[in-house]
Coordinates of C-alpha atoms in Angstrom, one line a residue:
M25 CA 107.3 136.8 122.6
L26 CA 103.6 135.8 122.8
G27 CA 103.2 136.4 119.1
G28 CA 106.2 134.2 118.3
L29 CA 104.8 131.4 120.5
Q30 CA 101.5 131.6 118.7
S31 CA 103.2 131.5 115.3
Q32 CA 105.1 128.4 116.3
L33 CA 101.9 126.7 117.5
A34 CA 100.2 127.6 114.2
Q35 CA 103.1 126.1 112.2
R36 CA 103.0 122.8 114.0
P37 CA 99.9 121.4 112.3
R38 CA 101.4 122.4 108.9
L39 CA 104.7 120.7 109.7
R40 CA 102.8 117.6 110.8
L41 CA 100.8 117.5 107.6
F42 CA 103.9 118.0 105.6
L43 CA 105.7 115.1 107.3
R44 CA 102.7 112.8 106.9
E45 CA 102.2 113.7 103.2
F46 CA 105.8 113.0 102.3
G47 CA 105.8 110.0 104.5
L48 CA 103.1 108.5 102.3
L49 CA 105.0 109.7 99.2
A50 CA 108.1 107.9 100.4
A51 CA 106.1 104.8 101.1
A52 CA 104.6 104.9 97.6
W53 CA 108.0 105.3 95.8
G54 CA 109.7 102.9 98.1
S55 CA 107.0 100.3 97.3
L56 CA 107.6 101.0 93.6
T57 CA 111.3 100.5 94.0
V58 CA 110.9 97.1 95.8
V59 CA 108.4 95.9 93.2
V60 CA 110.7 96.9 90.3
V61 CA 113.6 95.0 91.8
W62 CA 111.3 92.0 92.4
M63 CA 110.1 92.2 88.8
V64 CA 113.7 92.1 87.5
L65 CA 114.4 89.0 89.6
C66 CA 111.3 87.4 88.1
Q67 CA 112.7 88.2 84.7
E68 CA 116.0 86.5 85.6
W69 CA 114.1 83.5 86.7
S70 CA 112.0 83.4 83.5
D71 CA 115.2 83.6 81.4
M72 CA 116.8 80.8 83.4
R73 CA 113.8 78.5 82.8
W74 CA 113.9 79.2 79.1
L75 CA 117.6 78.8 78.9
S76 CA 117.6 75.4 80.6
R77 CA 115.0 74.1 78.1
N78 CA 116.5 75.5 74.9
T79 CA 120.2 75.3 75.2
N80 CA 123.0 72.8 75.4
Y81 CA 124.1 73.9 78.9
N82 CA 127.2 72.6 80.6
R83 CA 126.3 72.7 84.3
Q84 CA 129.9 71.8 85.3
K85 CA 131.2 75.1 83.8
L86 CA 128.8 77.9 84.5
G87 CA 128.5 80.3 81.6
N88 CA 129.7 77.7 79.0
W89 CA 126.6 77.3 77.0
K90 CA 125.6 77.2 73.4
L91 CA 122.2 78.2 72.2
N92 CA 120.3 75.5 70.3
H93 CA 118.3 77.5 67.8
S94 CA 116.4 74.5 66.6
G95 CA 114.9 74.1 70.1
Y96 CA 112.7 77.2 69.8
K97 CA 111.2 79.6 67.3
M98 CA 109.5 82.9 67.6
L99 CA 105.7 82.9 67.8
D100 CA 103.7 83.8 64.8
D101 CA 102.6 87.5 65.0
I102 CA 100.6 89.0 62.1
V103 CA 101.3 92.6 63.4
L104 CA 105.0 92.2 63.6
D105 CA 105.0 90.7 60.2
Q106 CA 103.8 94.0 58.8
I107 CA 106.2 96.3 60.7
P108 CA 109.8 96.6 59.4
L109 CA 112.5 95.6 61.9
M110 CA 114.3 98.6 63.6
T111 CA 117.7 97.8 65.3
E112 CA 118.1 101.1 67.1
R113 CA 116.6 100.3 70.5
W114 CA 117.8 103.5 72.0
I115 CA 115.1 105.3 70.0
T116 CA 112.4 103.3 71.8
D117 CA 113.9 104.0 75.2
A118 CA 114.2 107.7 74.5
V119 CA 110.5 107.9 73.3
V120 CA 109.2 106.0 76.3
N121 CA 111.4 107.8 78.9
S122 CA 110.6 111.2 77.5
A123 CA 106.8 110.4 77.6
A124 CA 107.1 109.6 81.3
L125 CA 109.3 112.6 82.2
I126 CA 107.1 115.1 80.3
A127 CA 103.9 113.6 82.0
V128 CA 105.5 113.9 85.4
G129 CA 106.8 117.4 84.7
G130 CA 103.5 118.6 83.2
G131 CA 101.5 117.2 86.1
M132 CA 103.8 118.9 88.7
F133 CA 103.4 122.2 86.8
M134 CA 99.6 122.0 86.6
A135 CA 99.2 121.0 90.2
R136 CA 98.4 123.9 92.5
G137 CA 100.3 123.7 95.8
W138 CA 102.8 121.2 97.3
Q139 CA 100.1 118.9 98.6
A140 CA 98.5 118.4 95.2
R141 CA 102.0 117.7 93.7
A142 CA 102.6 115.1 96.4
V143 CA 99.3 113.4 95.6
Y144 CA 100.1 113.4 91.9
L145 CA 103.5 111.7 92.5
R146 CA 101.9 109.2 94.8
R147 CA 99.2 108.2 92.3
I148 CA 101.9 107.6 89.6
A149 CA 103.9 105.4 92.0
W150 CA 101.0 103.3 93.3
M151 CA 99.6 102.7 89.8
M152 CA 103.0 101.7 88.4
A153 CA 103.8 99.5 91.4
T154 CA 100.4 97.7 91.0
L155 CA 101.1 97.1 87.3
Y156 CA 104.7 96.0 87.8
F157 CA 103.7 93.6 90.5
L158 CA 101.0 92.1 88.2
R159 CA 103.7 91.9 85.5
S160 CA 106.1 90.0 87.7
I161 CA 103.4 87.4 88.2
T162 CA 102.6 87.0 84.5
I163 CA 106.2 86.7 83.4
S164 CA 106.8 84.1 86.2
V165 CA 103.9 81.8 85.4
T166 CA 104.2 81.8 81.6
T167 CA 107.5 81.9 79.6
L168 CA 107.2 82.9 76.0
P169 CA 110.1 82.6 73.5
P170 CA 112.0 85.7 72.6
S171 CA 110.5 87.9 69.9
V172 CA 113.9 88.3 68.2
N173 CA 116.5 85.9 66.9
N174 CA 119.8 85.4 68.7
C175 CA 118.6 86.8 72.0
K176 CA 121.3 86.1 74.6
P177 CA 119.9 86.2 78.2
Q178 CA 121.8 87.9 81.0
I179 CA 122.1 85.1 83.5
A180 CA 123.7 85.8 86.9
H181 CA 125.6 82.8 88.2
N182 CA 126.3 84.2 91.6
T183 CA 125.2 86.9 94.0
S184 CA 127.8 89.5 92.8
E185 CA 126.7 89.1 89.2
L186 CA 123.1 89.5 90.2
V187 CA 123.9 92.7 92.1
R188 CA 125.6 94.0 89.0
I189 CA 122.9 92.9 86.5
V190 CA 119.8 94.2 88.4
P191 CA 120.6 97.9 88.2
L192 CA 121.6 97.6 84.5
M193 CA 118.3 95.9 83.7
I194 CA 116.3 98.5 85.7
S195 CA 118.0 101.3 83.7
G196 CA 117.4 99.6 80.4
Q197 CA 121.1 99.0 79.6
L198 CA 120.4 95.2 79.7
S199 CA 117.2 93.4 78.8
G200 CA 115.8 89.9 79.2
C201 CA 114.7 87.6 76.5
T202 CA 111.4 86.2 77.9
D203 CA 109.9 89.1 79.9
K204 CA 107.1 89.4 77.4
V205 CA 103.6 89.3 79.0
F206 CA 102.9 92.1 79.3
S207 CA 104.8 95.2 77.9
G208 CA 106.2 97.5 80.6
H209 CA 107.2 100.1 78.0
T210 CA 103.6 100.2 76.8
S211 CA 102.3 100.6 80.4
I212 CA 104.5 103.6 80.9
L213 CA 103.2 105.2 77.6
I214 CA 99.6 104.5 78.4
I215 CA 99.7 105.7 82.0
S216 CA 101.4 108.9 80.8
F217 CA 98.6 109.4 78.2
L218 CA 95.9 108.7 80.8
F219 CA 97.3 111.2 83.2
W220 CA 97.3 113.9 80.5
T221 CA 93.6 113.1 79.7
R222 CA 92.7 113.6 83.3
Y223 CA 94.8 116.6 84.3
A224 CA 95.5 118.5 81.1
R225 CA 93.9 122.0 81.0
H226 CA 93.8 122.1 77.2
W227 CA 93.1 119.5 74.5
T228 CA 96.4 120.2 72.7
F229 CA 98.3 118.5 75.5
V230 CA 96.1 115.4 75.1
A231 CA 96.6 115.5 71.3
Y232 CA 100.3 115.7 71.8
S233 CA 100.3 112.8 74.3
A234 CA 98.2 110.7 71.9
V235 CA 100.8 111.1 69.1
H236 CA 103.7 110.5 71.5
T237 CA 102.1 107.3 72.8
L238 CA 101.3 106.0 69.4
A239 CA 104.8 106.6 68.2
G240 CA 106.2 104.8 71.3
I241 CA 104.0 101.8 70.7
V242 CA 105.1 101.5 67.1
C243 CA 108.8 101.7 68.2
V244 CA 108.2 99.0 70.8
L245 CA 106.9 96.7 68.1
A246 CA 109.5 97.8 65.5
V247 CA 112.5 96.8 67.7
R248 CA 110.7 93.6 68.6
L249 CA 110.8 94.2 72.3
H250 CA 107.4 92.5 72.6
Y251 CA 104.8 90.6 70.7
S252 CA 101.7 92.5 69.7
V253 CA 99.6 90.6 72.3
D254 CA 102.0 91.9 75.0
V255 CA 101.2 95.5 73.9
L256 CA 97.5 94.8 73.7
L257 CA 97.3 93.3 77.2
A258 CA 99.4 96.2 78.5
I259 CA 96.9 98.7 77.1
V260 CA 93.9 96.9 78.6
L261 CA 95.4 96.3 82.0
T262 CA 96.9 99.8 82.4
Y263 CA 93.6 101.4 81.4
S264 CA 91.7 99.1 83.8
A265 CA 94.1 99.8 86.7
H266 CA 93.9 103.6 86.1
Q267 CA 90.1 103.6 86.0
M268 CA 89.7 101.3 89.0
Y269 CA 92.0 103.5 91.1
Y270 CA 89.9 106.6 90.5
L271 CA 86.6 104.7 90.8
L272 CA 87.6 103.3 94.1
L273 CA 88.9 106.6 95.2
E274 CA 85.6 108.3 94.3
C275 CA 83.8 105.6 96.1
A276 CA 85.8 106.3 99.3
V277 CA 85.3 110.1 98.9
R278 CA 81.5 109.7 98.7
Q279 CA 81.6 107.4 101.7
Q280 CA 83.6 110.0 103.6
I281 CA 81.3 112.8 102.6
V282 CA 78.2 110.8 103.6
G283 CA 79.9 109.9 106.9
L284 CA 78.1 106.6 107.4
P285 CA 79.5 104.4 110.1
R286 CA 81.1 101.2 109.1
H287 CA 78.7 98.9 110.9
F288 CA 75.8 100.6 109.0
L289 CA 77.4 100.0 105.6
H290 CA 77.4 96.3 106.4
G291 CA 74.2 96.2 108.4
S292 CA 70.9 94.9 107.4
T293 CA 69.2 98.3 107.9
M294 CA 71.0 99.5 104.8
Y295 CA 68.8 97.2 102.7
S296 CA 65.5 97.9 104.4
P297 CA 62.4 98.3 102.2
G298 CA 62.6 102.1 102.7
A299 CA 66.1 102.2 101.4
L300 CA 65.3 99.9 98.5
A301 CA 62.4 102.1 97.6
S302 CA 64.6 105.1 97.5
R303 CA 67.5 103.7 95.4
R304 CA 69.1 107.1 95.0
C305 CA 72.7 108.0 95.0
A306 CA 74.2 109.6 98.2
S307 CA 75.1 112.8 96.4
S308 CA 71.4 113.8 95.8
E309 CA 70.4 112.6 99.2
I310 CA 72.9 114.7 101.1
D311 CA 71.9 117.8 99.2
E312 CA 68.3 117.1 100.1
I313 CA 69.3 117.0 103.8
E314 CA 71.4 120.2 103.6
L315 CA 68.9 122.1 101.5
T316 CA 65.6 121.2 103.2
E317 CA 62.7 123.4 102.4
S318 CA 64.7 125.2 99.7
E319 CA 63.6 125.5 96.1
V320 CA 66.7 124.1 94.3
S321 CA 66.7 122.3 91.0
P322 CA 67.8 118.6 90.8
T323 CA 70.9 119.7 88.8
Q324 CA 72.0 122.1 91.5
K325 CA 71.4 119.4 94.1
R326 CA 73.7 116.9 92.4
G327 CA 76.3 119.6 91.7
S328 CA 76.9 120.5 95.3
V329 CA 78.3 117.2 96.3
E330 CA 79.9 116.6 92.9
Q331 CA 82.0 119.7 93.5
K332 CA 83.0 118.4 96.9
V333 CA 84.0 115.1 95.4
Q334 CA 86.1 116.9 92.8
A335 CA 87.7 119.1 95.4
V336 CA 89.0 116.0 97.3
Y337 CA 90.8 114.1 94.7
T338 CA 91.7 116.5 91.8
L339 CA 94.8 118.6 91.4
G340 CA 94.4 122.2 92.3
A341 CA 92.0 121.1 95.0
N342 CA 90.7 123.2 97.8
F343 CA 90.9 120.7 100.7
D344 CA 88.8 122.6 103.2
D345 CA 85.1 122.2 103.9
T346 CA 84.7 119.1 101.8
K347 CA 83.2 116.7 104.4
S348 CA 79.7 116.5 105.7
T349 CA 77.8 114.0 107.8
V350 CA 74.4 112.4 107.7
N351 CA 72.1 112.4 110.7
A352 CA 71.5 108.9 112.2
S353 CA 67.8 109.3 111.8
F354 CA 68.3 109.1 108.0
A355 CA 70.3 106.0 108.2
D356 CA 67.5 103.7 107.3
T357 CA 66.5 105.6 104.1
H358 CA 69.8 107.1 102.9
F359 CA 72.8 105.1 101.7
N360 CA 76.1 105.6 99.9
C361 CA 75.9 105.0 96.1
C362 CA 79.1 103.0 96.4
H363 CA 77.3 100.5 98.7
V364 CA 74.2 99.7 96.8
S365 CA 71.8 96.9 97.7
A366 CA 72.6 93.3 96.8
D367 CA 69.0 93.1 95.5
V368 CA 69.7 95.9 93.1
L369 CA 72.9 94.2 91.8
L370 CA 71.1 90.8 91.7
T371 CA 73.9 89.3 93.9
N372 CA 73.8 87.6 97.3
R373 CA 76.3 90.0 99.0
S374 CA 76.9 93.7 98.9
P375 CA 80.1 95.2 97.5
S376 CA 83.1 95.1 99.8
T377 CA 84.5 98.4 101.3
V378 CA 88.0 97.0 101.6
L379 CA 89.4 98.2 98.3
P380 CA 88.1 101.7 98.6
T381 CA 89.6 101.9 102.1
I382 CA 93.0 100.8 100.8
V383 CA 93.0 103.2 97.9
A384 CA 91.9 106.0 100.2
W385 CA 94.9 105.4 102.4
M386 CA 97.3 105.1 99.4
D387 CA 96.0 108.4 98.1
G388 CA 96.2 110.2 101.5
L389 CA 92.5 111.0 101.6
H390 CA 92.6 111.1 105.4
L391 CA 95.0 114.0 105.2
R392 CA 92.6 116.2 103.4

């Protein structure tokens, strides 16, 4: 009986961790769902604005409209001029959807343990939610003409029609005419490729993903879903969002390993003459504290904390024994590499810790 009670007590922290991990996972995918619905509504609004300007629209009889082709023309695009038109849009949808599914499945297979899989799925959801929210803004503020002739927008004239149209647009069965800047299809392709480059265990997976991504981009342009500028912007923004996420996460990891109090990070002692004279990253400083009076090479010093950083936010992580603290007596001479001096950066203020804190919560760093 005593052994059974001890077993139940031992399982409670695991159950609590499980619930918290999947609570964050549900928050991530719930946020992505809300953002996708919002983006579709923005697409509808963009099409309505374009329709009101470029059609002979009878407002007395909703739906009775006739497109005035002389009122608009497609933008000049030197890339689209060189690519033959392909009418089979289903091929593009199949290539894009398969890239996403294979990336998700491959990452789940390569992840070691349920916690790493939950983290992987959260990262996908948060990155795509960020990109789609940004896309909802860009298609709302600027309306570009359709990239194909005879595009007929799907306009909802009442709530029931809107409820019917939104799921069809999310699934790809219907599409808008003016949701151009930037390409959501290309964002999916690029984020899938970037996840392969970060998590693949062999270069052949990266090579496959590169071919798949290139084929998908060509298909997107061939069916005239987007102008080439939409694709280019999607590549740049998706890469930037991906890199920023991991840079901010690594910044939060190093801050957590250093264990510096928040008031110190924003305090004036951080930029004391002694600290400015040191100007060394937190990773080497921590190892000097931990390995005092030991003959260790600089490479080994840097490697210790680098391994801890990798253990915190990579798949297949060992989430134990990854945190360490710095004694308060070193606070005036040791500082986090993510919070360098304003004098070093030649700015008037030090970098903010808000974004790393937000990304750390999104990634569930506090749970490991």
